[in-house]
Amino acid sequence: MANIKLTGGHLISHALKAEGVKNIFTIAGDHTLPVMDAMADDGFNFVDTRHEQAASFMADGYGRITGNLGVVMATTPGMANAIPGLANGLHSESPMLSLAGSAEISELGKGANQEIDQIALASAVTKGAWMVTDARRIPDMIAMAIRTAYSGRRGPVHLTVPLDVQEQEVFEEDFKA
């Protein structure tokens, strides 16, 4: 059996596809490009907006109307612009997943380019906010986040996935059922 490598970006894409996600409400940015490349390969529909706030409100509306997971993806400080839509989703009980890229883990806390504390921001307007620090945890963390979004009173959840985690390579065979 060949040792095929996947990136963290591919693991995110595959996990969301397995959950039935088809649409991503986003604005492209440097810290989300590895995930976007993988999602493009997997046939996701990108609703590319001009502002993160619009993307988050679209994900809220999509989740509320369809009952399906509304996914908003933003990059670094743009994630702060998604806060109003996440707050609306929390009060409207919309199942949502906020995904955000960030600088590499080793750079966080050192004034990295466009660095903000996304977890602190998202915690106030979501049912849970977490940072993925190892690509091998991506499938489990996405599944846990989505379960949280749908459990009890529905609402948004947030995952920050640093750039180095999106680019981290893992063996595909480690993720086969």
Backbone as a ProteinNet text record, in pm:
[ID]
protein_1_A
[PRIMARY]
MANIKLTGGHLISHALKAEGVKNIFTIAGDHTLPVMDAMADDGFNFVDTRHEQAASFMADGYGRITGNLGVVMATTPGMANAIPGLANGLHSESPMLSLAGSAEISELGKGANQEIDQIALASAVTKGAWMVTDARRIPDMIAMAIRTAYSGRRGPVHLTVPLDVQEQEVFEEDFKA
[TERTIARY]
85.1	0	89	58	135.5	110.9	215.3	203.6	169.3	42.2	-4.1	-16.5	36.4	28	-84.2	-150.7	-253.4	-209.9	-254.4	-228.5	-345.5	-322.2	-430.8	-546.2	-515.1	-619.9	-707.8	-645.2	-723.3	-808	-753.7	-831.9	-955.3	-940.3	-1055.3	-1159.5	-1113.3	-1203.6	-1276	-1201.5	-1262.5	-1361.3	-1326.1	-1415.6	-1546.3	-1537.8	-1659.8	-1743.3	-1676.9	-1749.6	-1822.8	-1756.7	-1819.2	-1940.7	-1942.8	-2056.2	-2166.3	-2147.5	-2249.4	-2242	-2136.8	-2121.5	-2089.2	-2154.1	-2130.2	-2091.1	-2138.7	-2119.3	-2030.9	-1940.2	-1851.1	-1868	-1908.2	-1925.7	-1796	-1729	-1591.8	-1546.5	-1430.9	-1351.9	-1210.6	-1151.4	-1020.2	-914.1	-821.1	-710.9	-592.1	-475.2	-351.2	-356.1	-415.5	-412.8	-519.9	-594.1	-690.7	-667.9	-567	-545.8	-522.2	-446.6	-431.7	-564.9	-653.7	-785.5	-867.7	-864	-941.9	-896	-764.7	-713.8	-769.4	-766.9	-819.1	-969.4	-1041.4	-1186.2	-1220.5	-1140.9	-1163.5	-1146.8	-1044.9	-1023.9	-1141.6	-1205.7	-1317.9	-1453.9	-1455.7	-1579.8	-1672.8	-1620.7	-1705.3	-1747.3	-1863.4	-1912.9	-1872.1	-1789.6	-1749.2	-1843.3	-1899	-1974.1	-1877.8	-1806.1	-1698.6	-1757.1	-1750.2	-1811	-1706.4	-1752.4	-1661	-1625.2	-1690.9	-1665.4	-1703.3	-1625.9	-1650.1	-1784.9	-1829.8	-1959.4	-2070.3	-2063.3	-2162.5	-2156.3	-2035.8	-2020.6	-2082.4	-2061.9	-2116	-2268.3	-2323.8	-2470.1	-2528.7	-2459.2	-2505.8	-2503.9	-2397	-2388.7	-2499	-2527.2	-2636.5	-2769.5	-2798.1	-2923.9	-2936.3	-2828.7	-2828.5	-2859.1	-2791.7	-2814.6	-2955.5	-3005.5	-3139.2	-3247.8	-3235.4	-3338.8	-3335.8	-3215	-3204.7	-3192.2	-3144.6	-3113.9	-2979.9	-2915.8	-2782.5	-2676.7	-2557.8	-2449.4	-2409.8	-2415.4	-2365.7	-2220.1	-2131.4	-1988.1	-1936.9	-1879.3	-1814.7	-1665.5	-1584.8	-1440.2	-1376.9	-1291.3	-1226.1	-1078.7	-1005.1	-862.9	-830.5	-741.5	-686.6	-776.5	-742.7	-826.6	-964.9	-980.5	-1111.9	-1212.5	-1162.7	-1252.2	-1330.1	-1269	-1339.2	-1460.5	-1451.6	-1564.6	-1680.8	-1653.5	-1758.5	-1838.5	-1794	-1858.3	-2007.6	-2050.9	-2195.7	-2281.8	-2237.6	-2314.1	-2315.8	-2204.4	-2200.4	-2293.8	-2293.2	-2384	-2529	-2560.4	-2695.6	-2731.1	-2636.2	-2658.5	-2681.5	-2610.8	-2628.5	-2769.4	-2816.4	-2949	-3061.2	-3028.8	-3128.8	-3123.7	-3031.9	-3016.5	-2983.3	-2890.5	-2846.9	-2726.2	-2731	-2612.1	-2505.8	-2394.7	-2289.4	-2152.5	-2058.5	-1918.3	-1838.4	-1766.4	-1673	-1534.6	-1471.1	-1333.8	-1247	-1133.8	-1043.8	-900.3	-825	-682.1	-612.8	-488.5	-408.1	-262.1	-176.4	-32.8	8.4	129.9	182.9	182.4	167.5	162.2	284.5	402.9	526.1	531.5	450.2	448.9	341.2	244.4	134.2	184.9	134.2	176.6	301.4	352.2	474.9	452	326.3	296	300.8	258.9	258.2	172.8	199	125.1	-25.3	-97	-242.8	-295	-214.9	-253.9	-359.7	-463.8	-562.1	-599	-654.5	-696.3	-836.4	-841.5	-969.2	-1054.3	-990.7	-1065.8	-1139.8	-1072	-1137	-1252.7	-1232.1	-1339.1	-1459.2	-1433.3	-1542.4	-1614.2	-1544.9	-1605	-1731.1	-1736.8	-1852.3	-1977.2	-1960.5	-2074.1	-2092.3	-2030.8	-2045.3	-2069.2	-2107.9	-2125	-1991.6	-1888.6	-1754.8	-1656.2	-1532.8	-1427.4	-1297.3	-1231.5	-1110.8	-1006.7	-879.5	-770.4	-718.1	-700.2	-641.9	-490.5	-417.2	-271.9	-195.7	-266.8	-203.9	-301.7	-255.1	-343.3	-408.6	-341.5	-399.3	-528	-551	-672.3	-787.8	-761.6	-862.9	-993.7	-992.5	-1121.4	-1202.9	-1137.6	-1209.3	-1259.7	-1179	-1221.1	-1335.4	-1333.4	-1444.6	-1571.6	-1561.2	-1678.8	-1732.7	-1644.4	-1686.3	-1751.5	-1692.8	-1748.8	-1888.1	-1904.5	-2035.1	-2138.6	-2099.5	-2192.2	-2235.4	-2140.8	-2172.3	-2269.4	-2249.3	-2337.8	-2481.8	-2499.3	-2633.2	-2691.5	-2610.2	-2660.7	-2740	-2844.6	-2926.5	-2978.5	-2964.5	-3000.9	-2894.3	-2933.7	-2836.8	-2768.3	-2650	-2578.4	-2441.1	-2370.5	-2239.2	-2129.2	-2027.1	-1903.5	-1787.8	-1669.4	-1554.4	-1431.4	-1357.2	-1226.6	-1124.3	-1015.2	-900.1	-801.1	-755.6	-658	-538.4	-429.5	-311.9	-257.4	-188.5	-136.6	-47.5	39.6	128.3	51	-60.8	-144	-215.8	-259.2	-322.1	-224.1	-95.9	6.4	74.4	50.4	112.4	70.2	165.7	136.5	121.4	22.6	-3.6	-28.8	-15.9	-40.8	-190	-238	-379.9	-426.6	-342.8	-383.3	-415.6	-363.5	-393.6	-537	-607.2	-742.5	-846.5	-811.8	-907.6	-988.7	-1115.7	-1203.1	-1177.5
-118.5	0	124	216.6	340.6	429.1	494.8	589.5	727	750.4	877.4	978.3	1097.4	1202.3	1299.9	1343.6	1447.1	1563.4	1682.4	1798.2	1818	1899.3	1936.8	1999.2	2076.9	2136.6	2031.1	1922.5	1813.2	1743.5	1728.1	1664.7	1747.7	1880.1	1968.1	1948.4	1953.8	1940.1	1805.5	1697.4	1563.7	1549.2	1603.7	1593	1667.7	1786.4	1862.8	1796.1	1741.9	1671.7	1550.4	1477.5	1361.1	1400.9	1524.7	1576	1632.7	1628.1	1675	1822.4	1890	2032.5	2047.6	2143.2	2170.1	2315	2406	2549.7	2609.8	2696.2	2767.1	2916.4	2990.9	3135.7	3199.1	3273.9	3312.5	3437.9	3482.3	3577	3520.7	3503	3438.4	3521.2	3451.2	3517.8	3424.6	3482.1	3404.2	3289.6	3312.4	3211.7	3103.6	3105.2	2997.5	2931	2972.9	2919.6	2768.5	2708.1	2562.2	2487.6	2535.8	2472.8	2498.2	2619.4	2651.6	2569.4	2548.2	2464.8	2323	2267.3	2131.6	2126.9	2228.9	2233.3	2245.8	2322.1	2334.1	2197.2	2122.5	1987.2	1895.8	1917	1832.9	1882.6	1989.2	2033.6	2117.9	2181.9	2269.9	2392.1	2445.2	2568.9	2684.9	2775.3	2893.2	3008.6	3066.1	3190	3296.6	3357.2	3450.9	3590.6	3642.1	3771	3882.2	4003.6	4117.6	4155.8	4091	4122.8	4001.8	3976.8	3861.6	3869.7	3989.7	4003.7	3950	3981.5	3929.5	3777.4	3722.1	3576.2	3511.5	3572.3	3512.3	3522.3	3632.8	3642.7	3545.1	3523.5	3424.9	3284.1	3250.1	3118.3	3102.5	3209.7	3208.9	3183.1	3258.7	3242	3103.4	3055.2	2921.7	2815.1	2823.5	2726.9	2733.8	2855.4	2874.5	2824.1	2853.3	2817.1	2668.5	2613.3	2474.3	2373.6	2418.6	2325.6	2257	2282.6	2228.4	2322.1	2270.1	2348.3	2462.5	2584.7	2700.7	2721.2	2719.2	2730.8	2864.8	2941.5	3067.3	3048.8	3092.6	3080.6	3217.4	3253.1	3384.1	3367.9	3471.4	3470.1	3569.7	3534.5	3614.1	3727	3855.8	3959.3	3969.2	3917.2	3916.7	3836.2	3744.1	3666	3758	3868.2	3964	4022.7	4037.1	4089.2	3990	3863.1	3761.1	3756.2	3825.9	3819.6	3854.7	3961.8	3992.2	3877.9	3811.8	3699.7	3580.6	3558.6	3450.4	3481	3606.5	3646	3627.2	3666.7	3648.9	3500.4	3419.6	3275.7	3212.9	3263.6	3211.4	3239.8	3361.2	3398.7	3342.8	3307.7	3251.5	3099.3	3040.3	2894.8	2834.3	2897.1	2848.4	2757	2636.3	2551.3	2609.1	2650.4	2716	2667.2	2666.8	2642.7	2759	2825.7	2930.4	2867.6	2874	2826.9	2947.9	2956.1	3068.1	3020.6	3074.6	3050.4	3149.9	3122.6	3216	3194.2	3275.4	3257.2	3121.9	3081.4	2955.6	2955.9	2839.3	2825.5	2887.9	2865.9	2917.4	3069.7	3133.9	3280.5	3344.6	3266	3321.5	3371.9	3485.8	3547.3	3631.8	3642	3718.3	3834.1	3870.3	3979.2	3937	3815	3764	3853.5	3847.2	3926.7	3904.9	4011.1	4011.8	3926.7	3906.4	3820.1	3884.7	3808	3843.5	3715.4	3728.1	3611.6	3570.9	3487	3445.4	3365.6	3285.7	3202.9	3291.7	3393.8	3485.9	3559.1	3604.1	3674	3582.5	3462.9	3371.9	3315.2	3303	3241.4	3312.6	3442.4	3519.5	3498.6	3452	3444.4	3305.5	3204.2	3067.7	2972.4	2851.5	2747.3	2687.7	2712.8	2663.3	2712.8	2736.3	2783.8	2713.7	2657.1	2578.8	2607.7	2580.8	2588.8	2447.9	2414.1	2285.9	2304.6	2224.6	2240.9	2126.7	2027.7	1914.2	1862.9	1849.6	1807.5	1672.6	1585.7	1453.8	1463.5	1575.1	1593.3	1655.7	1700.1	1771.7	1693.9	1568.4	1499.5	1491.5	1458.5	1448.1	1583.3	1687.4	1819.8	1875.3	1850.2	1894.8	1819.5	1689.5	1610.8	1659.3	1685.8	1734.5	1872.4	1959.4	2093.8	2087.1	2004.2	1993.1	1931.8	1831.5	1775.6	1883.9	1967.7	2076.9	2175.1	2206.9	2301	2250.6	2119.8	2061.2	2014.4	2005.1	1951.1	2055.6	2008.4	2100.5	2213.1	2332.3	2450.7	2471.8	2467.1	2480.2	2616	2621.4	2748	2732.4	2843.5	2842	2789.1	2734.8	2693.3	2748.7	2750.3	2808.5	2719.6	2705.7	2640.2	2731.3	2756.8	2824.6	2716.8	2723	2626.2	2704.4	2710.6	2785.5	2733.6	2820.4	2789.9	2666	2652.2	2535.5	2405.6	2410.5	2291.1	2257.6	2358.2	2334.7	2270.7	2305	2253.8	2126.8	2089.3	1970.2	1846.8	1760.4	1638.7	1519.5	1436.2	1313.2	1202	1078.1	966	936.3	924.5	897.9	770.6	668.9	540.5	552.1	654.9	675.8	722.7	760.2	814.5	730.9	611	520.1	449.6	429.8	360.1	210.9
0	0	0	-85.8	-95.8	25.7	68.1	179.3	123.8	98.3	42.6	155.1	129.6	231.1	197.8	302.2	292.7	379.9	344.7	430.1	526.1	626.5	716.4	640.4	537.3	454	389.8	341.4	283.3	389.1	509.3	616.6	651.6	653.7	678.8	569.3	444.8	331.4	333.7	354.2	356	471	588.1	704.4	680.2	622.5	594.9	486.3	386	279.9	337.8	428.2	492	575.4	623.5	702.3	613.3	481.7	389.1	354.1	395.7	364.1	215.8	151.4	9.6	-16.2	68.7	47	154.9	112.3	203.7	176.3	278	267.6	317	230.6	262.1	188.9	228.6	152.1	154.8	39.5	30.9	101.9	163.9	232	245.8	267.5	273.9	374	489.3	594.9	579.8	469.3	442.9	306.9	234.3	99.2	94.3	188.5	180.7	192.3	276.6	290.1	164.5	113.9	-6	-125.9	-139.3	-248.7	-238.4	-118.5	-98.2	-124	-78.1	-99.4	-247.5	-320.8	-464.9	-531.3	-488.6	-541.7	-510.3	-396.4	-353.1	-402.1	-481.8	-544.9	-459.9	-356.2	-275.6	-356.2	-323.1	-382.7	-292	-343.7	-266.9	-296.6	-192.7	-205.1	-154.8	-249.1	-217.2	-202	-81.4	-50.3	-52.4	-34.7	-29.4	113.3	210.8	351.1	436	540.5	627.1	698.5	728.2	794.4	704.2	575.5	481.1	476.3	475.1	471.7	595.2	711.8	834.5	838.8	790.3	786.3	684.3	573.2	475.1	534	606.3	670	774.3	848.2	946.1	875.8	772.5	699.5	638.5	581.9	522	627.5	741.3	848.6	903.5	917.9	974.7	879.7	752.3	655.3	620.6	600.6	555.1	668.8	784.7	893	874.2	760.2	733.3	790.4	809.2	866.5	773.5	823.9	751.2	788.1	689.8	716.7	666.1	758.4	723.4	745.6	649.3	661.8	642.8	737.5	734.4	768.1	740.4	769.4	879.6	962.5	1072.4	1121	1102.9	1163.8	1101	979.8	916.7	995.8	1077.9	1163.1	1256.1	1298.3	1385.5	1314.2	1183	1106.5	1099.9	1126.3	1123.8	1253.4	1356.3	1488.2	1483.9	1415.9	1416.4	1362.6	1256.5	1202.7	1296.3	1367.2	1465.9	1582.4	1627.5	1736.7	1694.1	1572.4	1520.9	1514.1	1467.7	1460.6	1596.8	1698.7	1833.9	1884.5	1863	1911.4	1824.3	1700.6	1609.3	1603.3	1680.7	1686.9	1551.1	1479.6	1348.9	1364.6	1307.4	1311.5	1217.8	1275.9	1198	1243.8	1149.9	1180.8	1125.8	1213.2	1174	1169.3	1053.2	1036.2	1008.7	1076.4	1051.6	1049.8	958.1	955.8	1046.6	1075.1	1154.1	1118.8	1177.3	1160.8	1218.9	1189.4	1241.3	1394.2	1452.4	1598.3	1664.1	1607.3	1668.8	1670.8	1588.7	1581.3	1668.6	1712	1790.9	1925.7	1966.6	2092	2078.9	1956.9	1933	1836.6	1817.8	1725.6	1580.2	1552	1415	1325.5	1196.5	1099.2	1116	1139.2	1151	1266.8	1369.9	1481.5	1570.4	1600.3	1702.9	1776.6	1895	1972.5	1927.7	1826.4	1768.8	1867	1949.8	2044.4	2143.8	2194.7	2289	2222.2	2099.2	2027.3	2004.5	1955.9	1920.3	2042.3	2153	2272.5	2319.5	2300	2347.1	2261.6	2138.1	2046.1	1984	2044.2	1994.2	2110.5	2077	2178.1	2219.9	2142.3	2173.4	2070.2	2113.5	2023.8	2061.1	1961.1	1983.9	1876.9	1911.6	1814.6	1789.7	1663.6	1625.7	1620.9	1697.1	1703.9	1637.4	1586	1519	1413.8	1290.2	1181	1208.1	1282	1310	1390.9	1455.1	1536.1	1456.5	1335.1	1256.5	1242	1195	1177.8	1306.6	1417.1	1544.8	1593.1	1575.9	1623.6	1540	1409.4	1325.6	1364.1	1383.7	1424.1	1558.2	1653.5	1785.6	1774.6	1694.9	1678.4	1616.5	1515.7	1450	1544.2	1621	1721.5	1819.6	1859	1951.6	1887.5	1759.9	1689.9	1686.3	1677.5	1667.1	1800	1903	2029.7	2106.9	2176	2254.3	2166.9	2216.6	2138.5	2031.3	1906.3	1796.8	1799.9	1740.1	1734.2	1672.2	1657.6	1593.2	1684.4	1620	1685.5	1602.6	1661.5	1591.3	1605	1494.6	1495.1	1429.1	1498.6	1439.9	1398.4	1273.9	1223.7	1168.9	1246.6	1202.1	1068.7	998.2	865.4	865.6	964.7	966.6	988	1057.4	1076.7	946	871.9	741.6	643.9	656.6	565.1	615.9	740.9	799.5	721.1	690.2	615.7	709.2	678.8	753.7	651.7	695.2	605.3	596.7	473.2	449.1	519	521.5	580.4	729.4	795	937	959.8	851.2	864.4	791.8	753.6	689.9	797	770.6	867.2	863.5
[MASK]
+++++++++++++++++++++++++++++++++++++++++++++++++++++++++++++++++++++++++++++++++++++++++++++++++++++++++++++++++++++++++++++++++++++++++++++++++++++++++++++++++++++++++++++++++

